[in-house]
Coordinates of C-alpha atoms and ligand atoms in Angstrom, one line a residue:
M157 CA 0.1 0.2 -0.1
L158 CA 2.7 2.4 -1.0
R159 CA 2.6 5.4 -3.4
T160 CA 5.1 8.0 -3.9
I161 CA 4.3 11.5 -5.6
S162 CA 6.4 14.2 -6.3
L163 CA 4.2 17.2 -5.4
C164 CA 4.4 19.7 -8.0
A165 CA 6.0 22.8 -7.0
L166 CA 4.6 26.0 -8.6
L167 CA 6.9 27.8 -11.1
L168 CA 6.9 31.3 -9.5
L169 CA 9.0 34.4 -9.3
A170 CA 12.8 33.7 -8.3
T171 CA 13.4 35.7 -5.0
S172 CA 15.9 35.8 -2.1
A173 CA 14.4 33.1 -0.6
G174 CA 14.8 30.7 -3.4
A175 CA 12.3 28.4 -5.3
Q176 CA 9.4 26.9 -3.7
P177 CA 10.5 23.7 -2.2
K178 CA 9.4 20.3 -3.8
A179 CA 8.2 18.2 -1.1
E180 CA 7.9 14.3 -1.3
A181 CA 5.1 12.4 -0.3
V182 CA 4.4 8.7 0.6
T183 CA 1.1 7.4 1.5
S184 CA 0.4 4.2 3.5
K185 CA -2.1 2.3 5.7
G186 CA 0.9 1.0 7.5
G187 CA 3.8 2.6 9.1
V188 CA 5.4 5.6 7.8
V189 CA 8.9 7.1 8.4
V190 CA 10.2 10.9 7.4
C191 CA 13.5 12.5 8.1
V192 CA 16.0 14.5 6.3
S193 CA 18.5 11.9 5.4
P194 CA 17.1 9.1 3.2
P195 CA 19.4 6.3 4.5
A196 CA 18.2 6.6 8.1
A197 CA 14.6 7.0 7.1
E198 CA 15.3 3.5 5.4
V199 CA 16.7 2.3 8.5
G200 CA 13.6 3.3 10.3
L201 CA 11.5 1.4 7.5
A202 CA 13.3 -1.6 7.8
I203 CA 12.9 -1.6 11.6
L204 CA 9.2 -1.5 11.1
K205 CA 9.1 -4.1 8.6
K206 CA 11.1 -6.5 11.0
G207 CA 8.2 -6.1 13.4
G208 CA 9.6 -3.2 15.5
N209 CA 7.1 -0.2 16.5
A210 CA 7.4 3.3 16.0
A211 CA 9.5 3.5 19.1
D212 CA 11.8 1.0 17.8
A213 CA 11.8 2.9 14.7
A214 CA 12.4 6.3 16.0
V215 CA 15.4 5.2 17.8
A216 CA 17.1 3.6 14.9
T217 CA 16.3 6.4 12.9
A218 CA 18.0 8.6 15.6
F219 CA 21.0 6.6 15.5
A220 CA 21.2 6.2 12.2
L221 CA 21.0 10.1 11.7
A222 CA 24.0 10.5 13.9
V223 CA 25.9 8.7 11.2
T224 CA 24.4 9.8 8.0
W225 CA 23.4 13.4 9.0
P226 CA 26.3 14.9 11.0
E227 CA 24.8 18.4 10.5
A228 CA 22.3 17.7 13.6
G229 CA 21.7 14.0 13.8
N230 CA 23.8 13.1 17.0
I231 CA 24.8 11.0 19.8
G232 CA 26.6 14.2 21.3
G233 CA 23.6 16.5 21.7
G234 CA 20.1 16.4 23.2
G235 CA 16.3 16.9 22.3
F236 CA 12.8 16.1 22.9
M237 CA 10.9 12.8 21.7
M238 CA 7.2 13.2 21.8
I239 CA 5.3 9.8 21.9
A240 CA 1.6 9.0 21.5
A241 CA 0.7 5.4 22.4
P242 CA -2.9 4.5 21.1
G243 CA -5.7 5.3 23.6
K244 CA -3.3 7.4 26.0
A245 CA -2.1 10.7 26.3
P246 CA 1.2 11.9 24.7
T247 CA 4.3 11.8 26.8
C248 CA 7.3 13.3 26.6
I249 CA 10.9 12.1 26.6
E250 CA 13.0 14.8 27.3
Y251 CA 16.8 14.4 27.0
R252 CA 18.2 18.2 26.9
E253 CA 21.8 18.6 27.5
T254 CA 22.9 19.7 31.0
A255 CA 25.6 22.5 31.9
P256 CA 28.5 20.6 33.6
A257 CA 29.2 21.0 37.2
A258 CA 32.0 23.5 36.7
A259 CA 30.0 25.9 34.3
K260 CA 29.3 29.3 35.9
E261 CA 26.9 31.9 35.5
N262 CA 29.7 34.0 33.6
L263 CA 30.9 31.3 31.5
F264 CA 30.0 33.7 28.3
A265 CA 30.2 36.9 30.0
D266 CA 33.8 38.3 28.8
G267 CA 33.1 36.8 25.3
K268 CA 36.0 34.8 25.2
V269 CA 34.4 31.5 25.0
T270 CA 32.7 31.0 21.7
W271 CA 30.4 28.6 20.1
L272 CA 33.6 26.6 18.8
D273 CA 35.1 26.2 22.0
H274 CA 34.9 22.9 24.2
K275 CA 33.5 24.8 26.8
A276 CA 30.3 25.1 24.7
A277 CA 29.4 21.7 25.0
G278 CA 26.8 20.5 27.4
V279 CA 26.7 17.1 28.8
P280 CA 25.0 14.9 25.8
G281 CA 21.7 13.7 26.4
T282 CA 20.7 11.6 23.4
V283 CA 22.1 8.1 24.5
R284 CA 20.1 8.4 27.5
G285 CA 17.0 9.6 26.0
L286 CA 17.0 7.2 23.3
A287 CA 17.4 4.3 25.9
L288 CA 14.6 5.8 28.0
A289 CA 12.3 5.9 25.1
H290 CA 13.4 2.4 24.2
K291 CA 12.7 1.1 27.5
R292 CA 9.2 2.9 27.8
F293 CA 7.6 2.1 24.5
G294 CA 10.1 -0.5 22.4
K295 CA 9.4 -3.9 21.4
L296 CA 12.8 -5.2 19.7
P297 CA 16.1 -5.7 21.5
W298 CA 17.9 -2.7 22.1
K299 CA 20.8 -4.1 19.9
D300 CA 18.6 -4.5 16.9
V301 CA 17.7 -0.7 16.8
V302 CA 21.4 0.3 17.4
L303 CA 23.2 -1.9 14.9
P304 CA 21.9 -0.3 11.8
A305 CA 23.8 2.7 12.7
V306 CA 26.7 0.6 13.6
E307 CA 26.7 -1.0 10.1
L308 CA 26.1 2.5 8.2
A309 CA 29.1 4.0 10.3
E310 CA 31.6 1.0 9.7
Q311 CA 30.6 0.0 6.5
G312 CA 29.9 3.3 5.1
F313 CA 27.1 5.0 3.4
T314 CA 26.9 6.9 0.0
V315 CA 26.7 10.6 0.2
N316 CA 24.0 12.5 -1.5
A317 CA 24.5 15.9 -3.0
V318 CA 23.2 17.8 -0.1
L319 CA 25.3 15.9 2.5
A320 CA 28.4 16.6 0.1
A321 CA 27.7 20.3 -0.4
G322 CA 27.3 20.5 3.6
L323 CA 30.7 18.9 4.2
N324 CA 32.3 20.7 1.6
K325 CA 31.0 23.8 3.0
V326 CA 32.0 23.2 6.9
L327 CA 35.4 21.7 5.6
S328 CA 36.6 24.5 3.8
D329 CA 35.4 27.2 6.4
P330 CA 38.4 28.7 8.4
K331 CA 36.5 28.4 11.5
T332 CA 36.7 24.6 11.3
T333 CA 40.2 24.1 13.1
N334 CA 39.7 20.8 15.2
A335 CA 42.1 18.3 13.8
E336 CA 39.8 15.4 14.6
F337 CA 36.9 16.8 12.9
K338 CA 39.0 17.4 9.7
R339 CA 40.5 13.9 9.9
V340 CA 37.1 12.2 10.2
Y341 CA 34.9 14.1 7.8
S342 CA 37.6 14.8 5.0
K343 CA 37.6 12.8 2.0
P344 CA 40.4 10.4 2.4
D345 CA 41.7 11.6 -1.2
G346 CA 41.7 15.0 -0.1
L347 CA 39.5 16.2 -2.7
K348 CA 35.7 17.6 -2.6
W349 CA 32.9 15.4 -1.5
I350 CA 30.7 14.6 -4.3
A351 CA 27.4 12.7 -4.5
G352 CA 27.9 8.7 -4.8
D353 CA 31.2 8.7 -2.6
K354 CA 31.2 6.7 0.3
L355 CA 31.6 8.0 3.7
V356 CA 33.2 5.6 6.4
L357 CA 32.9 6.7 10.1
K358 CA 34.9 3.9 12.0
D359 CA 35.4 5.4 15.3
L360 CA 31.9 6.1 15.4
G361 CA 30.7 2.9 14.4
R362 CA 33.2 1.3 17.1
T363 CA 31.3 3.5 20.0
L364 CA 27.9 2.9 18.7
R365 CA 28.8 -0.8 18.5
L366 CA 29.8 -0.2 22.4
V367 CA 26.2 1.3 23.0
A368 CA 24.5 -1.5 21.2
E369 CA 26.2 -4.4 22.9
N370 CA 26.4 -2.6 26.6
G371 CA 23.4 -0.1 26.4
A372 CA 23.5 3.7 27.3
D373 CA 25.7 3.1 30.2
A374 CA 28.6 2.4 27.5
F375 CA 28.4 6.1 26.6
Y376 CA 28.2 7.6 30.3
T377 CA 30.7 5.3 32.1
G378 CA 34.1 3.4 31.3
E379 CA 35.9 3.8 28.2
L380 CA 33.9 6.1 26.2
A381 CA 33.3 8.3 29.3
D382 CA 37.2 8.4 29.7
L383 CA 37.8 9.7 26.1
L384 CA 35.3 12.3 26.5
A385 CA 36.9 13.3 29.9
K386 CA 40.3 13.1 28.2
E387 CA 39.3 15.4 25.4
M388 CA 37.8 17.7 27.6
K389 CA 40.9 18.2 29.9
E390 CA 43.3 18.5 26.8
H391 CA 41.2 21.1 25.4
G392 CA 39.9 23.3 28.4
G393 CA 36.6 21.6 28.4
L394 CA 34.3 21.3 31.3
I395 CA 32.6 18.2 31.2
T396 CA 34.2 15.5 33.5
K397 CA 33.2 11.9 34.1
A398 CA 31.1 12.7 37.1
D399 CA 29.0 14.8 34.9
L400 CA 28.5 12.2 32.4
E401 CA 27.6 9.4 35.3
A402 CA 24.9 12.1 36.6
Y403 CA 23.0 12.9 33.4
K404 CA 19.5 11.6 33.5
A405 CA 16.9 11.8 30.9
H406 CA 13.4 12.5 32.2
E407 CA 9.9 11.5 31.2
R408 CA 7.8 14.7 31.4
K409 CA 4.2 16.0 31.0
P410 CA 3.6 17.6 27.5
V411 CA 2.0 21.0 27.3
H412 CA -1.4 20.5 26.1
T413 CA -4.2 22.7 24.6
T414 CA -7.4 22.2 22.4
F415 CA -7.7 24.3 19.3
R416 CA -10.9 24.0 17.0
G417 CA -11.4 20.6 18.2
F418 CA -8.0 19.2 18.0
D419 CA -5.8 18.3 21.0
V420 CA -2.3 19.9 20.6
Y421 CA 0.6 18.5 22.5
G422 CA 3.9 20.1 22.4
P423 CA 7.0 19.6 24.7
P424 CA 7.4 21.3 28.2
P425 CA 10.5 23.5 29.6
P426 CA 13.1 22.8 29.3
S427 CA 11.9 23.6 25.8
S428 CA 9.8 26.9 25.3
G429 CA 8.1 25.3 22.2
G430 CA 5.3 23.6 24.0
I431 CA 4.3 26.8 25.7
A432 CA 5.0 29.3 23.2
L433 CA 3.0 27.2 20.6
V434 CA 0.1 26.8 23.1
E435 CA 0.0 30.5 24.1
M436 CA -0.1 31.6 20.4
L437 CA -2.7 29.0 19.4
N438 CA -4.7 30.1 22.4
I439 CA -4.7 33.6 21.2
L440 CA -5.3 32.9 17.5
E441 CA -8.3 30.9 18.8
T442 CA -10.0 34.1 19.7
F443 CA -10.1 35.2 16.1
D444 CA -11.8 33.8 13.0
L445 CA -8.7 33.5 10.7
K446 CA -10.5 31.2 8.3
K447 CA -13.0 34.0 7.4
L448 CA -10.2 36.4 6.9
G449 CA -8.5 33.8 5.0
R450 CA -4.9 32.2 4.9
D451 CA -3.3 34.6 2.6
S452 CA -4.7 37.9 3.9
V453 CA -2.5 40.4 5.5
E454 CA -5.2 40.4 8.3
T455 CA -4.5 36.9 9.4
H456 CA -0.8 37.4 9.0
A457 CA -1.0 40.5 11.2
L458 CA -2.8 38.5 13.9
V459 CA -0.6 35.6 13.8
I460 CA 2.5 37.8 14.0
E461 CA 1.1 39.9 17.0
S462 CA 0.5 36.4 18.6
M463 CA 3.9 35.4 17.9
K464 CA 5.5 38.8 19.3
R465 CA 3.5 38.2 22.8
A466 CA 4.3 34.5 23.0
Y467 CA 8.1 35.2 22.4
A468 CA 8.2 38.1 24.8
D469 CA 6.9 35.7 27.5
R470 CA 9.5 33.3 26.4
A471 CA 12.4 35.6 27.1
R472 CA 10.7 36.9 30.3
H473 CA 9.7 33.7 31.9
L474 CA 11.2 30.4 30.5
G475 CA 14.1 28.2 31.6
D476 CA 14.5 25.0 33.0
P477 CA 11.8 24.1 35.3
D478 CA 14.1 22.3 37.8
F479 CA 15.6 25.7 38.3
T480 CA 13.1 28.5 37.4
K481 CA 9.5 28.5 38.2
V482 CA 7.5 28.6 35.2
P483 CA 4.1 30.6 35.7
A484 CA 1.2 28.3 34.9
E485 CA -0.8 31.0 33.6
L486 CA 1.0 31.0 30.2
T487 CA -0.8 28.3 28.7
T488 CA -4.4 29.2 29.9
K489 CA -7.3 30.4 27.9
E490 CA -7.9 33.1 30.2
Y491 CA -4.4 34.5 29.6
A492 CA -4.6 34.2 26.1
K493 CA -7.9 36.2 25.9
K494 CA -6.1 39.1 28.2
L495 CA -3.4 39.2 25.3
A496 CA -5.7 39.0 22.6
A497 CA -7.6 41.9 24.1
G498 CA -4.4 44.0 23.7
V499 CA -4.0 43.2 19.7
D500 CA -4.9 45.7 17.7
P501 CA -5.8 44.2 14.3
A502 CA -5.4 47.4 12.4
K503 CA -1.9 48.1 13.4
P504 CA 1.2 46.5 14.9
T505 CA 2.2 46.7 18.6
P506 CA 5.7 47.7 18.7
S507 CA 7.8 45.0 20.2
A508 CA 9.5 47.5 22.7
K509 CA 6.1 48.4 24.0
L510 CA 5.3 44.7 24.9
A511 CA 8.4 44.3 27.3
P512 CA 10.8 47.4 27.2
D513 CA 13.7 45.4 29.5
I514 CA 14.6 42.3 27.3
E515 CA 16.0 41.7 23.9
L516 CA 16.8 38.5 22.1
T517 CA 20.0 37.4 20.6
A518 CA 20.4 35.7 16.9
E519 CA 20.6 32.0 16.7
S520 CA 21.9 29.5 14.2
D521 CA 20.4 27.1 11.9
S522 CA 20.8 23.5 12.3
T523 CA 18.8 20.7 14.1
T524 CA 16.6 17.9 12.8
H525 CA 13.2 16.8 12.9
F526 CA 12.0 13.3 12.0
S527 CA 8.2 12.0 12.4
V528 CA 7.3 8.2 12.5
I529 CA 4.0 6.3 13.1
D530 CA 3.5 2.5 12.9
K531 CA 0.8 0.3 11.6
D532 CA -0.9 0.3 15.1
G533 CA -1.0 4.0 15.7
L534 CA 1.9 4.4 17.9
A535 CA 3.3 8.0 17.0
V536 CA 6.5 9.5 17.5
S537 CA 7.7 13.3 17.1
N538 CA 11.4 13.8 17.7
T539 CA 13.7 16.7 17.4
Y540 CA 17.2 16.7 18.5
T541 CA 20.3 18.8 17.7
L542 CA 24.0 19.7 18.3
E543 CA 22.8 23.2 18.3
N544 CA 25.0 24.7 15.2
S545 CA 25.4 22.7 12.1
Y546 CA 28.0 20.1 13.5
G547 CA 27.9 21.2 16.8
N548 CA 31.1 23.2 17.9
R549 CA 33.0 21.2 15.1
V550 CA 34.7 18.9 17.6
V551 CA 34.9 15.2 17.2
V552 CA 35.9 13.2 20.3
R553 CA 39.2 11.7 19.5
G554 CA 38.9 8.0 19.7
A555 CA 35.0 8.2 20.0
G556 CA 34.2 9.4 16.8
Y557 CA 31.0 11.5 17.6
L558 CA 30.7 15.2 17.2
L559 CA 30.0 17.6 20.2
N560 CA 27.3 20.0 20.6
N561 CA 27.6 23.6 21.4
E562 CA 24.4 24.0 23.3
M563 CA 25.8 25.8 26.1
T564 CA 25.2 28.7 23.8
D565 CA 21.4 28.6 24.0
F566 CA 21.5 30.1 27.9
N567 CA 21.8 33.6 28.3
P568 CA 25.1 34.8 27.7
K569 CA 25.5 37.8 30.1
P570 CA 23.6 38.0 33.2
G571 CA 21.7 41.1 33.6
V572 CA 23.0 42.3 30.4
T573 CA 19.9 43.2 27.9
N574 CA 20.8 45.5 25.2
T575 CA 19.6 47.0 21.8
M576 CA 22.0 44.4 19.9
G577 CA 19.6 41.8 20.8
Q578 CA 21.1 40.0 23.8
I579 CA 19.2 38.9 26.8
G580 CA 20.3 38.4 30.3
T581 CA 17.1 37.5 32.0
K582 CA 17.6 35.2 34.9
P583 CA 15.5 32.2 34.0
N584 CA 18.0 31.1 31.4
L585 CA 21.3 31.9 32.9
V586 CA 24.0 28.9 33.1
A587 CA 24.0 27.3 36.3
P588 CA 25.7 23.8 37.2
G589 CA 23.5 20.8 36.3
K590 CA 20.9 23.2 34.5
R591 CA 19.4 22.6 31.4
M592 CA 19.7 25.3 28.7
L593 CA 16.2 26.9 27.1
S594 CA 15.3 25.3 23.8
S595 CA 12.8 25.9 21.1
M596 CA 12.6 22.6 20.1
T597 CA 8.9 21.7 19.3
P598 CA 8.1 18.3 18.4
V599 CA 4.5 18.1 18.3
I600 CA 1.7 15.5 18.2
V601 CA -2.0 16.6 17.2
L602 CA -4.8 14.3 18.2
K603 CA -8.5 14.3 16.9
D604 CA -10.9 12.2 19.3
G605 CA -8.0 10.5 20.9
K606 CA -6.1 9.4 17.8
P607 CA -2.9 11.2 16.0
V608 CA -3.9 13.4 12.8
L609 CA -0.5 15.3 12.7
I610 CA 3.2 14.8 13.7
T611 CA 5.3 17.7 13.1
G612 CA 8.4 19.6 14.1
S613 CA 11.2 21.3 12.5
P614 CA 14.8 22.6 12.9
G615 CA 15.4 26.3 12.8
G616 CA 16.3 27.9 16.1
R617 CA 13.9 30.2 17.4
T618 CA 12.0 30.1 14.3
I619 CA 11.1 26.4 15.1
I620 CA 8.0 27.4 17.2
N621 CA 6.5 29.6 14.5
T622 CA 7.4 27.1 11.7
V623 CA 5.3 24.4 13.8
L624 CA 2.7 27.1 14.5
C625 CA 2.2 27.8 10.4
V626 CA 2.0 24.0 9.9
V627 CA -0.8 23.5 12.9
L628 CA -2.7 26.4 11.7
N629 CA -2.7 25.1 8.2
V630 CA -4.0 22.0 9.1
C631 CA -6.2 22.7 11.8
E632 CA -7.7 26.2 11.1
F633 CA -7.3 26.5 7.2
E634 CA -8.0 22.6 6.6
M635 CA -5.0 22.3 4.0
S636 CA -3.8 18.8 3.0
T637 CA -0.6 18.0 4.8
A638 CA 1.4 18.5 1.7
D639 CA 0.2 21.9 1.2
A640 CA 0.5 22.7 4.9
V641 CA 4.1 21.7 4.7
T642 CA 5.1 23.5 1.6
A643 CA 3.0 26.7 1.9
P644 CA 5.4 29.6 2.7
R645 CA 5.9 30.2 6.6
F646 CA 6.9 33.4 8.5
H647 CA 8.4 34.3 11.7
H648 CA 8.5 37.1 14.4
Q649 CA 10.5 36.4 17.5
W650 CA 9.3 39.9 19.4
M651 CA 12.9 41.1 19.1
P652 CA 14.0 42.4 16.7
D653 CA 10.8 43.9 15.8
A654 CA 10.5 42.5 12.3
V655 CA 8.8 39.8 10.5
R656 CA 10.6 37.4 8.3
I657 CA 8.8 35.7 5.5
E658 CA 9.6 32.9 3.2
S659 CA 8.9 34.6 -0.2
F660 CA 8.6 32.0 -3.2
G661 CA 6.6 34.0 -5.7
A662 CA 4.0 36.6 -6.9
K663 CA 1.7 36.0 -3.9
Q664 CA 4.6 36.4 -1.6
V665 CA 5.8 39.5 -3.2
H666 CA 2.2 41.1 -2.5
L667 CA 2.4 39.8 1.1
N668 CA 5.6 41.6 1.5
E669 CA 4.4 45.0 0.3
A670 CA 0.9 44.6 2.5
L671 CA 2.7 43.9 5.4
T672 CA 5.2 46.7 5.0
K673 CA 2.3 48.9 4.2
H674 CA 0.8 47.5 7.4
G675 CA 3.6 48.8 9.6
Y676 CA 6.0 45.8 9.9
K677 CA 9.5 45.7 8.9
V678 CA 9.8 42.7 6.6
T679 CA 12.7 40.6 5.7
L680 CA 12.8 37.4 3.4
G681 CA 14.4 34.2 4.4
K682 CA 13.8 30.3 4.3
Q683 CA 12.4 28.8 7.3
G684 CA 12.5 25.2 8.9
D685 CA 12.5 21.8 7.3
A686 CA 9.3 20.3 8.8
H687 CA 9.2 16.4 7.8
T688 CA 5.4 15.4 8.8
I689 CA 3.1 13.0 8.8
G690 CA -0.7 13.6 8.6
I691 CA -3.1 10.9 9.4
D692 CA -6.5 11.1 7.8
P693 CA -9.0 10.4 10.8
K694 CA -11.5 8.9 8.4
T695 CA -9.6 6.3 6.5
G696 CA -6.8 6.1 8.6
T697 CA -4.3 6.7 5.7
R698 CA -1.0 8.1 6.7
T699 CA 0.7 10.7 4.6
G700 CA 4.1 11.3 5.0
I701 CA 5.8 14.5 3.7
A702 CA 9.5 15.2 3.4
D703 CA 9.7 19.2 3.4
K704 CA 12.8 19.2 1.4
R705 CA 13.7 22.8 2.2
L706 CA 16.9 21.0 3.4
D707 CA 16.6 17.4 2.1
G708 CA 14.5 14.5 3.0
K709 CA 12.6 11.2 2.3
A710 CA 9.6 10.0 3.2
V711 CA 9.0 6.2 3.3
G712 CA 6.3 3.8 4.1
E713 CA 5.2 0.0 4.7
Ligands
LIG133 O1 17.4 24.0 21.2 C1 17.2 24.9 20.5 O2 16.3 25.5 20.8 C2 18.4 25.1 19.6 N1 19.7 24.7 20.2 C3 18.1 24.6 18.1 C4 19.2 25.0 17.2 C5 18.5 24.9 16.0 O3 17.3 24.6 15.5 C6 19.3 25.1 14.8 N2 18.9 24.7 13.6 N3 18.2 24.6 12.9

């Protein structure tokens, strides 16, 4: 029951954001896996075909991505996995990195520690998180779901054009100085990577094999922990064996709201994604966007105004819930009504007026999201990251995996908020053992208790708004999953006070003009890579959509 369609992209005017992405779709009555990297999607599908469930497939896909999508797939980073078992409310496996015990509040204050520094790495959470997801929901033996990644790393896999371009770019960047990174990821003959080349990652294969054979403890204790501790010691990093041993992944209760008869579930703090998404949906529920029309300037203005308010609250209140109290009010309908009452549909509220004391820093652009559903309806929505593409561009010598630079998600300078867009609010300052605030927003939407949408995206702070656009497209504007994913997106993060729109053609040029006339400062840019599954509530047919703004493959049983 498998059908692959190439969706026809509209041929529109060329703009700075480039051509409209050509999403790729698969439909199936059985299991579906959608992710950025074709060989990793195939691993997930093979696990489903072997009798694994969506949790097994998700764990296997995540490990495979650590091999085949080094930009963001990882075992050296962290993330959030939402899982919805049939008949049960979704849960969240939270495996965000933590600050090492030696990390101080002023770590980044003098500007000397950069994102490329060993000190920028948080204690990795991915292996513990995947192990917890597998323990709670998996069916196949752990070894079976890790071994496909081992094979990809040890035997090598075929590099495609997107990966080749990414590797060539990072390797030719003078900022890439880590010798082990260059040794591991350079083409053996010293030439540029091209599609069709084979990438073999021996050390990573060995590390994954240890994890496959001995479980997550192999990563956090023993020989592999020694290698990371040594790497840190030799390069002035902070992570110790004790930090590794102390790391725990958590199962947390997702953030939830209802919207037009749907139940929307997103990740709780330390991600800001669920709360901000719910706050925006609650505000928007008070307006009739459908009547105003999806493409109208009025609808865009209302959505932008809700974005600004939610992102102001994000900066003001959100951080690791084990360190900072997150007001429960933020996700209530009453609070949203109050915020909605302050929205003037005719003109933008200046961001500075919404919270004059705080501003936001810029963020980078690499994370990855994948979605999985199995034949029985178990749904998994996972977003994980190294923060920047290839993290801090450090490969742990001897262990072969990339390190994250997630510590840069903390507010860098305590108390310092400035017009350059930096924030120094307390909830997200560095502290030993604290999780840095994330924007990752893997989401599962249910209708009458059954999953109808599994989505998420990379994109730093744009993630939450990418997910908002997809959810609105499906739940408010009743678009097909394919159209919901390909439709141009937009982003406002409160500060800077500007809206960024994806601009693929004539309609968008008009929108740019109309929003500018309405009083917004408009910039252009590409947004997200939302590998999504839609499930028809009537027929149960699943449609997997590979976004293709970056790359991707949707596969089904
Ligand atoms: O957790 C976060 O929100 C960021 N570290 C995510 C970084 C990101 O999405 C970069 N790329 N696309």
